[in-house]
Amino acid sequence: QDAPDPVVTEAEAAREAAEAAYKEKFFEDERNVRGTRVTNDDAEFAQRLYTEASSDEYDAALSRLLLEKAYTFGLRDKRGYQAAYDSLDKLLELDVSRQYEIIEMRLALMEKWKDDAPELTDPDPEAVIDTCLELSQAWGAAGDHDRAMKLLNRANRYAMRIDSPRKNDVRDAITDLTRMRKTLEKIAE
């Protein structure tokens, strides 16, 4: 029987320690926030978690957990969208290995932000398109063409909805990916 991978074991131990520390310091507050019907306290809690995670008080595992929670609570109220967005930026700094996952989380947030709270100072609407294009290129390069095409179709719908001047860029990317898929299919035959 092989010995367990020490890196995985250390990561799991760090995650467990972070969850224990979170429960000790923040769980009661989380329970109170979850127990209310209003969502403004979710936004406030998201901001508090982001602020705590940004301090140098905690180790990387606990900071990551706080940022993940800040993102989750930030999504519950439009006043928390900025804290959620900032949390993703900070999370990406701490854990670049989750780049694609974090970019997809950012994309979901930006679409929600644009739909629910366009009156707030939000990220550039064109950034949604940039994010889709960037991520679709990464997935295409990794060989996941279906996932890349889904992102491009998502970008296309979004570009049409906001009447973006970049809609032609998105259509060009769809055409390029379609050609590449057909070429690869011919090669495979």
PDB file of N, CA and C in Angstrom, residues 9 38 52 63 73 92 94 106 132 151 165 171 183 189:
ATOM      1  N   THR A   9      -1.931  15.607   2.371  1.00  0.00           N
ATOM      2  CA  THR A   9      -2.180  15.499   3.795  1.00  0.00           C
ATOM      3  C   THR A   9      -1.984  16.855   4.480  1.00  0.00           C
ATOM      4  N   VAL A  38     -33.453  39.495   6.069  1.00  0.00           N
ATOM      5  CA  VAL A  38     -32.877  40.585   5.284  1.00  0.00           C
ATOM      6  C   VAL A  38     -31.512  40.163   4.762  1.00  0.00           C
ATOM      7  N   GLU A  52     -11.088  41.028   7.238  1.00  0.00           N
ATOM      8  CA  GLU A  52     -10.322  40.125   8.107  1.00  0.00           C
ATOM      9  C   GLU A  52      -9.292  39.340   7.296  1.00  0.00           C
ATOM     10  N   SER A  63      -7.190  32.531   5.541  1.00  0.00           N
ATOM     11  CA  SER A  63      -7.489  33.676   4.669  1.00  0.00           C
ATOM     12  C   SER A  63      -8.280  33.225   3.442  1.00  0.00           C
ATOM     13  N   PHE A  73     -21.245  35.152   0.750  1.00  0.00           N
ATOM     14  CA  PHE A  73     -22.169  36.076   1.397  1.00  0.00           C
ATOM     15  C   PHE A  73     -22.344  37.349   0.569  1.00  0.00           C
ATOM     16  N   LEU A  92      -7.358  34.955  -5.794  1.00  0.00           N
ATOM     17  CA  LEU A  92      -6.491  34.616  -6.926  1.00  0.00           C
ATOM     18  C   LEU A  92      -5.026  34.866  -6.576  1.00  0.00           C
ATOM     19  N   LEU A  94      -3.746  34.549  -3.624  1.00  0.00           N
ATOM     20  CA  LEU A  94      -3.344  33.519  -2.664  1.00  0.00           C
ATOM     21  C   LEU A  94      -3.281  32.122  -3.267  1.00  0.00           C
ATOM     22  N   ARG A 106     -15.843  34.867 -10.974  1.00  0.00           N
ATOM     23  CA  ARG A 106     -15.889  36.301 -11.262  1.00  0.00           C
ATOM     24  C   ARG A 106     -16.898  36.585 -12.378  1.00  0.00           C
ATOM     25  N   CYS A 132     -14.616  36.155 -20.535  1.00  0.00           N
ATOM     26  CA  CYS A 132     -15.051  34.996 -21.328  1.00  0.00           C
ATOM     27  C   CYS A 132     -14.028  34.652 -22.399  1.00  0.00           C
ATOM     28  N   LEU A 151     -18.361  29.112 -23.180  1.00  0.00           N
ATOM     29  CA  LEU A 151     -17.999  30.460 -22.719  1.00  0.00           C
ATOM     30  C   LEU A 151     -18.159  31.490 -23.831  1.00  0.00           C
ATOM     31  N   PRO A 165     -19.570  46.887 -28.562  1.00  0.00           N
ATOM     32  CA  PRO A 165     -18.806  47.001 -29.807  1.00  0.00           C
ATOM     33  C   PRO A 165     -17.867  45.810 -30.014  1.00  0.00           C
ATOM     34  N   ARG A 171     -17.672  36.933 -32.052  1.00  0.00           N
ATOM     35  CA  ARG A 171     -18.059  36.109 -33.209  1.00  0.00           C
ATOM     36  C   ARG A 171     -16.819  35.565 -33.924  1.00  0.00           C
ATOM     37  N   THR A 183     -10.857  21.214 -38.040  1.00  0.00           N
ATOM     38  CA  THR A 183      -9.521  20.780 -38.464  1.00  0.00           C
ATOM     39  C   THR A 183      -9.058  19.590 -37.633  1.00  0.00           C
ATOM     40  N   GLU A 189      -9.565  11.814 -38.249  1.00  0.00           N
ATOM     41  CA  GLU A 189     -10.079  10.812 -39.194  1.00  0.00           C
ATOM     42  C   GLU A 189      -8.927  10.237 -39.929  1.00  0.00           C
TER      43      GLU A 189
END
